[in-house]
mmCIF file of C-alpha atoms and ligand atoms in Angstrom:
data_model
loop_
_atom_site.group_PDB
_atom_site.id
_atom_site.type_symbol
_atom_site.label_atom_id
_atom_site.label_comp_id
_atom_site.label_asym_id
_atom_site.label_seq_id
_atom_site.Cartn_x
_atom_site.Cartn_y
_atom_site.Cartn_z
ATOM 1 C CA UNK A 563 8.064 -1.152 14.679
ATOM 2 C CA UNK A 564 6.270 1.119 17.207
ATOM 3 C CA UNK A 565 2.427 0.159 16.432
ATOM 4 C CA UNK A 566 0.141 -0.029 19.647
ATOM 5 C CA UNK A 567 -2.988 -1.139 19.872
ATOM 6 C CA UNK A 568 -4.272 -0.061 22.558
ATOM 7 C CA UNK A 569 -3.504 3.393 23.952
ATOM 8 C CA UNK A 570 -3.307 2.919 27.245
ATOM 9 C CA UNK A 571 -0.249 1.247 26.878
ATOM 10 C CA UNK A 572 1.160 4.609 25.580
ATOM 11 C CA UNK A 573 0.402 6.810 28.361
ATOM 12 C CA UNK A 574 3.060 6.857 30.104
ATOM 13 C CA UNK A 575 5.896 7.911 27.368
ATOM 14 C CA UNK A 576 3.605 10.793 26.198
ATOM 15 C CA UNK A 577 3.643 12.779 29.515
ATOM 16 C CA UNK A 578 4.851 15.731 27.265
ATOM 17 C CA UNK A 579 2.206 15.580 24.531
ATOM 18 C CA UNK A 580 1.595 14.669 21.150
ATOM 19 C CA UNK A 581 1.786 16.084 17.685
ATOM 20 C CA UNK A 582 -1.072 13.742 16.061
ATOM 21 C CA UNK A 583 -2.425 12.864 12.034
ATOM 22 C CA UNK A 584 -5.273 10.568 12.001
ATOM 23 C CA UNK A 585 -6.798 8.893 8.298
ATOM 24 C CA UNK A 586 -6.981 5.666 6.800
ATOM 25 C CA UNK A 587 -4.201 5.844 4.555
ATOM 26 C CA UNK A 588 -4.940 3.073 2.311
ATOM 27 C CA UNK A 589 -1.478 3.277 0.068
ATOM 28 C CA UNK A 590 0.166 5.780 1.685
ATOM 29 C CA UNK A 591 0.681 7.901 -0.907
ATOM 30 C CA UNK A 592 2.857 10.920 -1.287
ATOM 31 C CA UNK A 593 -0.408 12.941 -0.191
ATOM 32 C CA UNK A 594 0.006 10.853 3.281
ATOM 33 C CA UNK A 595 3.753 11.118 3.238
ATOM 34 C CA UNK A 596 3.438 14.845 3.695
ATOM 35 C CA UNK A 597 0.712 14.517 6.360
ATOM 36 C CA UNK A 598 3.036 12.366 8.584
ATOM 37 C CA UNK A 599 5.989 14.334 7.472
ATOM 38 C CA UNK A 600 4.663 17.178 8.661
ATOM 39 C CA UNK A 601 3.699 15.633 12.058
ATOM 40 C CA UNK A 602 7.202 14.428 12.276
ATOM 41 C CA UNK A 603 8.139 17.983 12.124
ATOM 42 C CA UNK A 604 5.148 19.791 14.366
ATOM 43 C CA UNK A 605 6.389 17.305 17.229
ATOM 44 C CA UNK A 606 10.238 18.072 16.449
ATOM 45 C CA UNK A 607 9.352 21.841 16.869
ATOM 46 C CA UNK A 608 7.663 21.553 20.156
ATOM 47 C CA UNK A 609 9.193 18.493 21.697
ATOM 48 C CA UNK A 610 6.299 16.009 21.741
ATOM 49 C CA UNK A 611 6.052 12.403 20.800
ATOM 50 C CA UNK A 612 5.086 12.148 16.899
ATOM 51 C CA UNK A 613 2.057 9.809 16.656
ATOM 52 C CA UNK A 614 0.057 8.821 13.712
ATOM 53 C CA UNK A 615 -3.572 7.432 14.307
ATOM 54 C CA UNK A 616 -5.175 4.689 12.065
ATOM 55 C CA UNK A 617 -7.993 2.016 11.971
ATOM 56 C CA UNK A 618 -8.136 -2.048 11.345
ATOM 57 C CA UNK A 619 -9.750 -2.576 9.048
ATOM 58 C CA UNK A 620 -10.626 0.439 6.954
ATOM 59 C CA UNK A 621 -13.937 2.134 8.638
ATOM 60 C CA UNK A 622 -15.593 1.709 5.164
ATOM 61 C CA UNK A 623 -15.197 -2.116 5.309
ATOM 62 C CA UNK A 624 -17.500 -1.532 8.648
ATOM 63 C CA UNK A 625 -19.631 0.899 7.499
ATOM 64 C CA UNK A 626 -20.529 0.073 3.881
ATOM 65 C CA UNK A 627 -19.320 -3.727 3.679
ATOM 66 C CA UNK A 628 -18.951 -3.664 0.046
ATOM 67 C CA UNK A 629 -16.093 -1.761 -0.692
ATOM 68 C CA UNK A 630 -13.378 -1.249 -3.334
ATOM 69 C CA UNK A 631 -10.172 -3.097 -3.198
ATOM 70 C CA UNK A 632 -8.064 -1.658 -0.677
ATOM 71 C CA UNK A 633 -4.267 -0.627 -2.186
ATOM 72 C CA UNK A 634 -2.819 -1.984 1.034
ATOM 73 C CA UNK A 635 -3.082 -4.322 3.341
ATOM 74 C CA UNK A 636 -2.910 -3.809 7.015
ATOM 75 C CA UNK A 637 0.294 -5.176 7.592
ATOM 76 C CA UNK A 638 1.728 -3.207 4.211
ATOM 77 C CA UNK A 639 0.539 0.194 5.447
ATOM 78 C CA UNK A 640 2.055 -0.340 9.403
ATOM 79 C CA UNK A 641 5.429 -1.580 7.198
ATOM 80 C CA UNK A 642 4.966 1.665 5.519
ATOM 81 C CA UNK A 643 4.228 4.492 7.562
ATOM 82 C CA UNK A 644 6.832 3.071 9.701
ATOM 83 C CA UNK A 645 9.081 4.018 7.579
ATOM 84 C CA UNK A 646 8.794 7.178 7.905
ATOM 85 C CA UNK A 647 9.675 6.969 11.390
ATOM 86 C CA UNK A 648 7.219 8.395 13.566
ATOM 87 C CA UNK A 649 7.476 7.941 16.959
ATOM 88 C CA UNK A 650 4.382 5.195 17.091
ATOM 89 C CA UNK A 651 1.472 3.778 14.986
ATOM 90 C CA UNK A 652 -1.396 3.722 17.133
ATOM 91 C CA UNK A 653 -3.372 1.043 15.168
ATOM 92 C CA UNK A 654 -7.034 1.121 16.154
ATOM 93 C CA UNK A 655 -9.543 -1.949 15.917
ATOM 94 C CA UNK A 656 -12.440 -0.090 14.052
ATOM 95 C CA UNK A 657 -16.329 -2.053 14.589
ATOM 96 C CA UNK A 658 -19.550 -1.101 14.699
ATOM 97 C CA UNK A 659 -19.472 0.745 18.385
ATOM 98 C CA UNK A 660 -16.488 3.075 16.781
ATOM 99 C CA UNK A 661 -19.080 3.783 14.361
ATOM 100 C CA UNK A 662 -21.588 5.579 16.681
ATOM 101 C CA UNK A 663 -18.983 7.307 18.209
ATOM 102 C CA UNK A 664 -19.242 11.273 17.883
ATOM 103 C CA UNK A 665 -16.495 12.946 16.678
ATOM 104 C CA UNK A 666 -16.746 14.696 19.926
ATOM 105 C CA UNK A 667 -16.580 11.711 22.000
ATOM 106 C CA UNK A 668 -13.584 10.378 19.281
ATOM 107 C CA UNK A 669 -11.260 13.648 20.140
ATOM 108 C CA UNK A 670 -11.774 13.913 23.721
ATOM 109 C CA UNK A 671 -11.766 10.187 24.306
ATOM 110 C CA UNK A 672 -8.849 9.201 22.078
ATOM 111 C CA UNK A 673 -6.855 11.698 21.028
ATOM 112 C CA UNK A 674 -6.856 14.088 24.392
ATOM 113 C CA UNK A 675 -7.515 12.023 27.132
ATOM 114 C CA UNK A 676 -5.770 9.295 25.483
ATOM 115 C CA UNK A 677 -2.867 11.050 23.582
ATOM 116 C CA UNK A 678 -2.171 14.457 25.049
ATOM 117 C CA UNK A 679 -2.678 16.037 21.533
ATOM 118 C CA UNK A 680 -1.148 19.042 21.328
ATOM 119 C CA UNK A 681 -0.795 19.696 17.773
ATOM 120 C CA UNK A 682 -3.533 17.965 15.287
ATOM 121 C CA UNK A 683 -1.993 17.847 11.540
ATOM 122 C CA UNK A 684 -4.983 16.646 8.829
ATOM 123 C CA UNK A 685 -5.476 15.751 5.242
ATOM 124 C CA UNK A 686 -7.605 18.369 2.921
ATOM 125 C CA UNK A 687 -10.846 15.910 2.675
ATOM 126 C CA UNK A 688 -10.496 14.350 5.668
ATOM 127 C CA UNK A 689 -13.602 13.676 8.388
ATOM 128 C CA UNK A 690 -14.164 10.821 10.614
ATOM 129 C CA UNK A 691 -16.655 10.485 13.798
ATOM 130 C CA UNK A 692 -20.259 9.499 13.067
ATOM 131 C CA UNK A 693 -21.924 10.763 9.937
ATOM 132 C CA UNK A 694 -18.249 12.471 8.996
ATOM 133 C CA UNK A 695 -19.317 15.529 11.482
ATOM 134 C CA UNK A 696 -15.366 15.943 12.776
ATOM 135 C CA UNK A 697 -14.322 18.120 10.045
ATOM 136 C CA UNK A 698 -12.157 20.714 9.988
ATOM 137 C CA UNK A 699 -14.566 23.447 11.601
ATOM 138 C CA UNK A 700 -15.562 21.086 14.148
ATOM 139 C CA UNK A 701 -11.756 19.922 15.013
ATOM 140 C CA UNK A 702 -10.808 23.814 15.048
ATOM 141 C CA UNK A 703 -13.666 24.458 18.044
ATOM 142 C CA UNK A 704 -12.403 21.328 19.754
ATOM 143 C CA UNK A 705 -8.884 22.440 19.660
ATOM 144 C CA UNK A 706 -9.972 25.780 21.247
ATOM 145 C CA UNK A 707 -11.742 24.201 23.809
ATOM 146 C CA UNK A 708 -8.995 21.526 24.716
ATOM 147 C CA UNK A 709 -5.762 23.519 23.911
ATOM 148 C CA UNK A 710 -4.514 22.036 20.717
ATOM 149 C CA UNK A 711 -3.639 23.755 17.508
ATOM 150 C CA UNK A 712 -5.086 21.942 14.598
ATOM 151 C CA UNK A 713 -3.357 21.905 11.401
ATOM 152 C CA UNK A 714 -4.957 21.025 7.619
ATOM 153 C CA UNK A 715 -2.611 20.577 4.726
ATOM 154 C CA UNK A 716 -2.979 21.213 1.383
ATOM 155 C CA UNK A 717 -4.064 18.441 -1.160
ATOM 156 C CA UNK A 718 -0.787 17.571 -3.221
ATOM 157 C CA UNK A 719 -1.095 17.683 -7.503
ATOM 158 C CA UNK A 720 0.287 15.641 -10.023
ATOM 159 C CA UNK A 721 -0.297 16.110 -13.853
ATOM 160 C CA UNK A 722 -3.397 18.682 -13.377
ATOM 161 C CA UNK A 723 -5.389 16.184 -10.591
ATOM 162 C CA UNK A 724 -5.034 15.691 -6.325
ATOM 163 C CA UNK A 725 -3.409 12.535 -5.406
ATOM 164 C CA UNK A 726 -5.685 10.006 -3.908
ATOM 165 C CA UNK A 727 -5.986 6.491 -3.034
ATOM 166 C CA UNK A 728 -9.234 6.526 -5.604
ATOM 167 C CA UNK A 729 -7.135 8.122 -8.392
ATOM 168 C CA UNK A 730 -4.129 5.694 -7.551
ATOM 169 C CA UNK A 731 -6.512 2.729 -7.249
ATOM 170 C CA UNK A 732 -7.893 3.106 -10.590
ATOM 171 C CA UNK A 733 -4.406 3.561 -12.159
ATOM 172 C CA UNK A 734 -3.165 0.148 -11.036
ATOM 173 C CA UNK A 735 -6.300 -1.172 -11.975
ATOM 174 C CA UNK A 736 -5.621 -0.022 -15.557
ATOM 175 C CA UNK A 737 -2.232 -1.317 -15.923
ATOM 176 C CA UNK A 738 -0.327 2.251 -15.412
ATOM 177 C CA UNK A 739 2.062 0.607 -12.773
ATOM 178 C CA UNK A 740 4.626 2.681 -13.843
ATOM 179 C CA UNK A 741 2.893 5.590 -13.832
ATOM 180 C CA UNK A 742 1.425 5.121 -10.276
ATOM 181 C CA UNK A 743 5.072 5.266 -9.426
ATOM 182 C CA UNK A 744 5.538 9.084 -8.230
ATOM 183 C CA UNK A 745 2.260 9.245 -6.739
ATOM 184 C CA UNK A 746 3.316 6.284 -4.347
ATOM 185 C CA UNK A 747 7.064 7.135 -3.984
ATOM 186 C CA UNK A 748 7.652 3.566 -4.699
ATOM 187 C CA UNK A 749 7.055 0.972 -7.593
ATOM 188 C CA UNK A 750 3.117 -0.683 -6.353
ATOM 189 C CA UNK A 751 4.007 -3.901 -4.720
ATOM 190 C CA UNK A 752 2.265 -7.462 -3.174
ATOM 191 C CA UNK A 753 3.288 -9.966 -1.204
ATOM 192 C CA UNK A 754 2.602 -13.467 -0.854
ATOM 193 C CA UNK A 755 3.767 -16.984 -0.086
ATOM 194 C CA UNK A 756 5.501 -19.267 -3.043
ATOM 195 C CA UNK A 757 3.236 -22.222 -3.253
ATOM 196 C CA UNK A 758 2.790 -25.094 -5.479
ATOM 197 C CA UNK A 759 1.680 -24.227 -8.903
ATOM 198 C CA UNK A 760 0.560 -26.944 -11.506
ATOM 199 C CA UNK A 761 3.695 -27.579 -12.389
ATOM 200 C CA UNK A 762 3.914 -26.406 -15.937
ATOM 201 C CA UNK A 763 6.110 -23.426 -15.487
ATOM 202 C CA UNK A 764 9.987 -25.327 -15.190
ATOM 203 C CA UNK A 765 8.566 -29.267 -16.370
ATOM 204 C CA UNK A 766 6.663 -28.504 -19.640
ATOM 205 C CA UNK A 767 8.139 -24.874 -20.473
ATOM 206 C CA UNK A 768 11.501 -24.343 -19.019
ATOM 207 C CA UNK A 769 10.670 -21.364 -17.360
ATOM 208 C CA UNK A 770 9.924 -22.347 -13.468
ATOM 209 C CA UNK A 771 7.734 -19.608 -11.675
ATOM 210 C CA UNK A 772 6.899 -18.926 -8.689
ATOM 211 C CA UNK A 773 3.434 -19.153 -7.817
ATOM 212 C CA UNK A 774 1.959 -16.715 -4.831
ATOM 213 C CA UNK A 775 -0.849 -17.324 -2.385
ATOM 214 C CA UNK A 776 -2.076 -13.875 -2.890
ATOM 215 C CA UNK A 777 -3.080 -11.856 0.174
ATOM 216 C CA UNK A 778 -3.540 -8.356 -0.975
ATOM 217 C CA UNK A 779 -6.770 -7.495 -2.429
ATOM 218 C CA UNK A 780 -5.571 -5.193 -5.609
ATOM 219 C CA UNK A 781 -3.962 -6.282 -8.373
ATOM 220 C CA UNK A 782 -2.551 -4.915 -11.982
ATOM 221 C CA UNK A 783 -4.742 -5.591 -14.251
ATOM 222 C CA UNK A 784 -4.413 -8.506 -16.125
ATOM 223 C CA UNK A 785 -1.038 -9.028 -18.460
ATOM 224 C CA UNK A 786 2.800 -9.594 -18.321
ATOM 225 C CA UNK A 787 5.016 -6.956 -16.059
ATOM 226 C CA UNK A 788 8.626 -6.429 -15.721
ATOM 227 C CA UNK A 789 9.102 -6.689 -11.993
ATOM 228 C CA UNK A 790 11.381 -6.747 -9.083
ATOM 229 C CA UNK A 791 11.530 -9.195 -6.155
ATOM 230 C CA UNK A 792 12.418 -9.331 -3.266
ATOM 231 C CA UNK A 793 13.531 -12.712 -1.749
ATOM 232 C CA UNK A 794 14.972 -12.146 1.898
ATOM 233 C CA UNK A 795 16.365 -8.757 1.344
ATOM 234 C CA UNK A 796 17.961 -9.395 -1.760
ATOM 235 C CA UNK A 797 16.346 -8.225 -5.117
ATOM 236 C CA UNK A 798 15.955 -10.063 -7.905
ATOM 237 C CA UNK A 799 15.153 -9.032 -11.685
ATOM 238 C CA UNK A 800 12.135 -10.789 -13.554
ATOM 239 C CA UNK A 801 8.653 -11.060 -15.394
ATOM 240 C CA UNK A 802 5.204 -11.882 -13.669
ATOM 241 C CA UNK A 803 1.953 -13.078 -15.393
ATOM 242 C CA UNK A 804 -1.047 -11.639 -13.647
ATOM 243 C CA UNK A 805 -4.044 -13.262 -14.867
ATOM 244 C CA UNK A 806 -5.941 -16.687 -15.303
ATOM 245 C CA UNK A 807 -3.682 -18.518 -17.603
ATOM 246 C CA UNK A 808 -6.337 -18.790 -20.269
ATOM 247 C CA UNK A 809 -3.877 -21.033 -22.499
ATOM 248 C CA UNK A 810 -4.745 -23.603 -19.767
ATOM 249 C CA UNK A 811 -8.208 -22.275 -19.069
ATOM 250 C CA UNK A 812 -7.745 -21.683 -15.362
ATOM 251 C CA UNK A 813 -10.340 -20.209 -13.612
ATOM 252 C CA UNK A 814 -8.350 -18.216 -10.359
ATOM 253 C CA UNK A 815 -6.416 -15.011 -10.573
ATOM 254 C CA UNK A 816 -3.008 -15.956 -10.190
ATOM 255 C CA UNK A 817 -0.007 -14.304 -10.008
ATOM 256 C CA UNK A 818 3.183 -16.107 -10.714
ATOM 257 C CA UNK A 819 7.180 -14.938 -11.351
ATOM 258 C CA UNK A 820 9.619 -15.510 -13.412
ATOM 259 C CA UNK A 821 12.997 -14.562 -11.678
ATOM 260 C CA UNK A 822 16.322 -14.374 -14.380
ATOM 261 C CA UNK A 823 18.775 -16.495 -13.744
ATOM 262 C CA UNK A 824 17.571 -18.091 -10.591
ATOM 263 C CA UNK A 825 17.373 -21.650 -9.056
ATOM 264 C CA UNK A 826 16.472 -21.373 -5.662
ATOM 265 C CA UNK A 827 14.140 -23.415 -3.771
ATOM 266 C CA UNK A 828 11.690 -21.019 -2.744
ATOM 267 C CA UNK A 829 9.031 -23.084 -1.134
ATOM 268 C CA UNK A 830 6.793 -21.857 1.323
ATOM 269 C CA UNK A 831 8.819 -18.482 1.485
ATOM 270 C CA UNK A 832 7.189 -15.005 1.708
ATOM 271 C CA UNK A 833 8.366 -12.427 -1.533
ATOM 272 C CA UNK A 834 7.555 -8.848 -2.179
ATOM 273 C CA UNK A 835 6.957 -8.376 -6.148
ATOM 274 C CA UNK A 836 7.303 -4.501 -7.094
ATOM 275 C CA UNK A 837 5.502 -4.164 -10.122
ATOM 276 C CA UNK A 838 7.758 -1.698 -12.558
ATOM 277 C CA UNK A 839 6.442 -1.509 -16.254
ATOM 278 C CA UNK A 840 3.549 -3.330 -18.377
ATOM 279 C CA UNK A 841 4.351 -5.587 -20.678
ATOM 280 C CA UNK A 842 1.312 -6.702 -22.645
ATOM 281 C CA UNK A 843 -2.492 -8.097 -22.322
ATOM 282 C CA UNK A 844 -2.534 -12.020 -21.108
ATOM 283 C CA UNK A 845 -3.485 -13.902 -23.823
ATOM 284 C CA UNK A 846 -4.893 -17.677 -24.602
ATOM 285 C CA UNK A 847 -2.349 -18.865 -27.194
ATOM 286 C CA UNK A 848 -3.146 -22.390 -29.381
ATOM 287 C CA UNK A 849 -0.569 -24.054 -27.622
ATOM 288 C CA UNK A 850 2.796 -23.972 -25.613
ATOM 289 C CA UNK A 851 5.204 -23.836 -27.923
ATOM 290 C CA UNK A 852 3.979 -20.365 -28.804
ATOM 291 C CA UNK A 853 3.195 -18.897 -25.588
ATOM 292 C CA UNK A 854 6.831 -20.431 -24.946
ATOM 293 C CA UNK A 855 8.036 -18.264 -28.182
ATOM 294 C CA UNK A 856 6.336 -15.534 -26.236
ATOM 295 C CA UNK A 857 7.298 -15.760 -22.788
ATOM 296 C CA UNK A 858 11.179 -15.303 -24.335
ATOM 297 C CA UNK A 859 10.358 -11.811 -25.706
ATOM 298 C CA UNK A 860 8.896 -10.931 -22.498
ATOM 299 C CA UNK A 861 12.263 -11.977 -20.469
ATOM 300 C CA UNK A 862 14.138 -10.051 -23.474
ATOM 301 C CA UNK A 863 11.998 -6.597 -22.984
ATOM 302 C CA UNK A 864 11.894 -7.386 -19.090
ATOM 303 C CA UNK A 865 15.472 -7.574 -19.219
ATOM 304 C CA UNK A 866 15.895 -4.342 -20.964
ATOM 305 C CA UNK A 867 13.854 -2.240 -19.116
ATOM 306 C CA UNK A 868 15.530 -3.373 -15.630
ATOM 307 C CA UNK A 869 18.862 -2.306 -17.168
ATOM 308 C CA UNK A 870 17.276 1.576 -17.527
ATOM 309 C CA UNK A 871 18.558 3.240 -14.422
ATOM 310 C CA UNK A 872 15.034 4.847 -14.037
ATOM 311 C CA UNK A 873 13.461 1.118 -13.477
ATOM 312 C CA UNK A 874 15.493 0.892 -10.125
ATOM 313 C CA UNK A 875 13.847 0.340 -7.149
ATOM 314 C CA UNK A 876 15.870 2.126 -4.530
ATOM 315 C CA UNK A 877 15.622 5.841 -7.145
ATOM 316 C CA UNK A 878 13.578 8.298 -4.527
ATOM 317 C CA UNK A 879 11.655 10.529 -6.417
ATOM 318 C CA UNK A 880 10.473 13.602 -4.062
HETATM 319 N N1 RBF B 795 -0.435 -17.818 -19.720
HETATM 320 C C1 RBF B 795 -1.340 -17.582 -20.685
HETATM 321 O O1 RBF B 795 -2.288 -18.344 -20.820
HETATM 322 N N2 RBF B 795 -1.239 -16.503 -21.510
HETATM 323 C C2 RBF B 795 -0.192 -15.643 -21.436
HETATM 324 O O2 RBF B 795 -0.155 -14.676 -22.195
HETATM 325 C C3 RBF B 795 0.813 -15.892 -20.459
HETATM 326 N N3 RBF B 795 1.911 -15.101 -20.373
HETATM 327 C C4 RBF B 795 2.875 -15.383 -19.461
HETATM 328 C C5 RBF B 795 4.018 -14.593 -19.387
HETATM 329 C C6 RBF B 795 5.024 -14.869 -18.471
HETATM 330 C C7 RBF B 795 6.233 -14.000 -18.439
HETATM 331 C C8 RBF B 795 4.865 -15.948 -17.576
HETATM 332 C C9 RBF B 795 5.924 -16.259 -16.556
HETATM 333 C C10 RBF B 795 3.745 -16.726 -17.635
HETATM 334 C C11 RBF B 795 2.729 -16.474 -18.572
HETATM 335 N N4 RBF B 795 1.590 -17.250 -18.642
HETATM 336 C C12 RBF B 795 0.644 -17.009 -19.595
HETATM 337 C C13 RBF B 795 1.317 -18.255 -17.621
HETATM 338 C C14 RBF B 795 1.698 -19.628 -18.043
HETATM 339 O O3 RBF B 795 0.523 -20.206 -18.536
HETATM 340 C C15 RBF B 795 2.173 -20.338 -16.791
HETATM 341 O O4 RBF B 795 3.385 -19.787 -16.384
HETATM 342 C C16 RBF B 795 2.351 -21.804 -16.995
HETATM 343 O O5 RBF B 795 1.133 -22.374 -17.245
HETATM 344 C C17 RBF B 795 2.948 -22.439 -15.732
HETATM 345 O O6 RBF B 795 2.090 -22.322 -14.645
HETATM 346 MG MG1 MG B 796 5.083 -22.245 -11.301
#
């Protein structure tokens, strides 16, 4: 993956100039698909280096503190908008003294001293610098001044509304993970670690899980989900409980995995969880034996859905 941190260490393989997009991206939605597509393209039309411009952590995270839960983490957004191949990532560490900076300072400091912009592609809403003063107006007076052409590209509709991170946020948050699913491009997905659960799961019930140290910060909302997994780049059918196991009146989110047909020991290991269709609510049952009478329906439903050629994760849908 081509991420930099610091841009010095990109000046010399940009000597013929840069076709630039600059946001936050938190998800990476189709709405930031096109952005960087169309960067991809700018710098394919005039020979230049294709570079897209982000921040660690989000500027809001600095600026506000208190902020929603962010669809993706760092490392899931690099993954991401490296996969649409742009030449590099230039990843930037975003703190207080980027805060003050004018959007001025920002364009001639990073983006044409630094990168050798030559073509500037942003989003419909987008404005960074202090107070949110480098807007479009401001970028197209820079761009005069510094020779670069600025492009802004139009916001991007599904079902009657723009797609943004907000709308998308609030969608996962409601349990709509299948929904969600055009407006990513993808099935909404987390990562984490297999730890040690309480060992109930394969002991008392006969269905192990997989328990994950969570790292992302947004989750489904609470309830069972027909999922895919994926264990070392092989994927795996199953369920997933996301919730506080209120049978057992646990007091942490957790989010734990019930793969088919599976016996591996998956201690320790990193898995991806793509979360395909709701199930139903979590709910505190009197007793094991019926959330075990439960938990079978759920592998019998998650089992059928799977099978629908629609479910599958590798379908592209624009
Ligand atoms: N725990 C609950 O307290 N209520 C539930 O509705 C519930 N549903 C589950 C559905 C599935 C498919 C799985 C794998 C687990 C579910 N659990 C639920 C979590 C269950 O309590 C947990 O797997 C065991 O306690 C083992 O850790
Ligand atoms: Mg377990």
């Amino acid at each position: 993956m081509n991420v930099v941190r610091d841009i010095a260490d990109l000046s010399p393989k940009i000597d013929r100039g840069t076709s630039i997009t600059i946001g936050n991206f938190d998800g990476v939605h189709i709405g930031h698909q096109a952005l960087i597509n169309k960067v991809i393209e700018k710098s394919r039309e005039n020979g230049l280096k294709s570079v897209v411009v982000t921040f660690d952590p989000h500027p809001l995270r600095i600026i506000l503190g208190e902020t929603p839960p962010f669809i993706t983490t760092t490392e899931q957004k690099l993954d991401l908008i490296s996969e649409l191949e742009p030449d590099y990532i230039v990843c930037l560490q975003f703190n207080k003294d980027m805060a003050k900076m004018s959007a001025e300072d920002f364009v001639y400091h990073y983006l044409v001293q630094g990168l050798c912009v030559q073509e500037l592609v942003i989003g419909h809403d987008y404005a960074f610098g202090k107070d949110r003063r480098g807007d479009i107006n401001l970028l197209r007076r820079l761009g005069e001044d510094y020779n670069f052409h600025v492009h802004q590209v139009d916001p991007i509709y599904r079902d009657g509304d723009v797609v943004s991170s907000t709308r998308i946020r609030k969608m996962i948050q409601n349990g709509q993970v299948w929904q969600v699913r055009p407006l990513l491009n993808r099935f909404f997905q987390i990562i984490g670690n297999v730890v040690k659960g309480q060992k109930r799961g394969g002991p008392l019930l006969g269905v192990p899980t997989a328990n994950l140290k969570l790292r992302d910060e947004l989750f489904p909302k609470t309830g069972v989900y027909a999922v895919w997994v994926d264990y070392e780049h092989d994927i795996y059918p199953g369920v997933a409980n996301v919730g506080y196991n209120p049978t057992f009146d646990m007091h942490e989110l957790s989010v734990e995995v019930h793969l088919f047909d599976f016996n591996a020991d998956i201690y320790g290991r990193k898995i991806r969880v793509y979360f395909v269709q709701r199930l139903r609510d979590e709910k505190k049952f009197s007793g094991f034996e019926e959330l075990l009478t439960q938990i079978k329906r759920d592998i019998i439903r998650g089992q059928e859905i799977l099978k629908n050629p629609e479910a599958s994760l590798e379908m592209h849908l624009t």
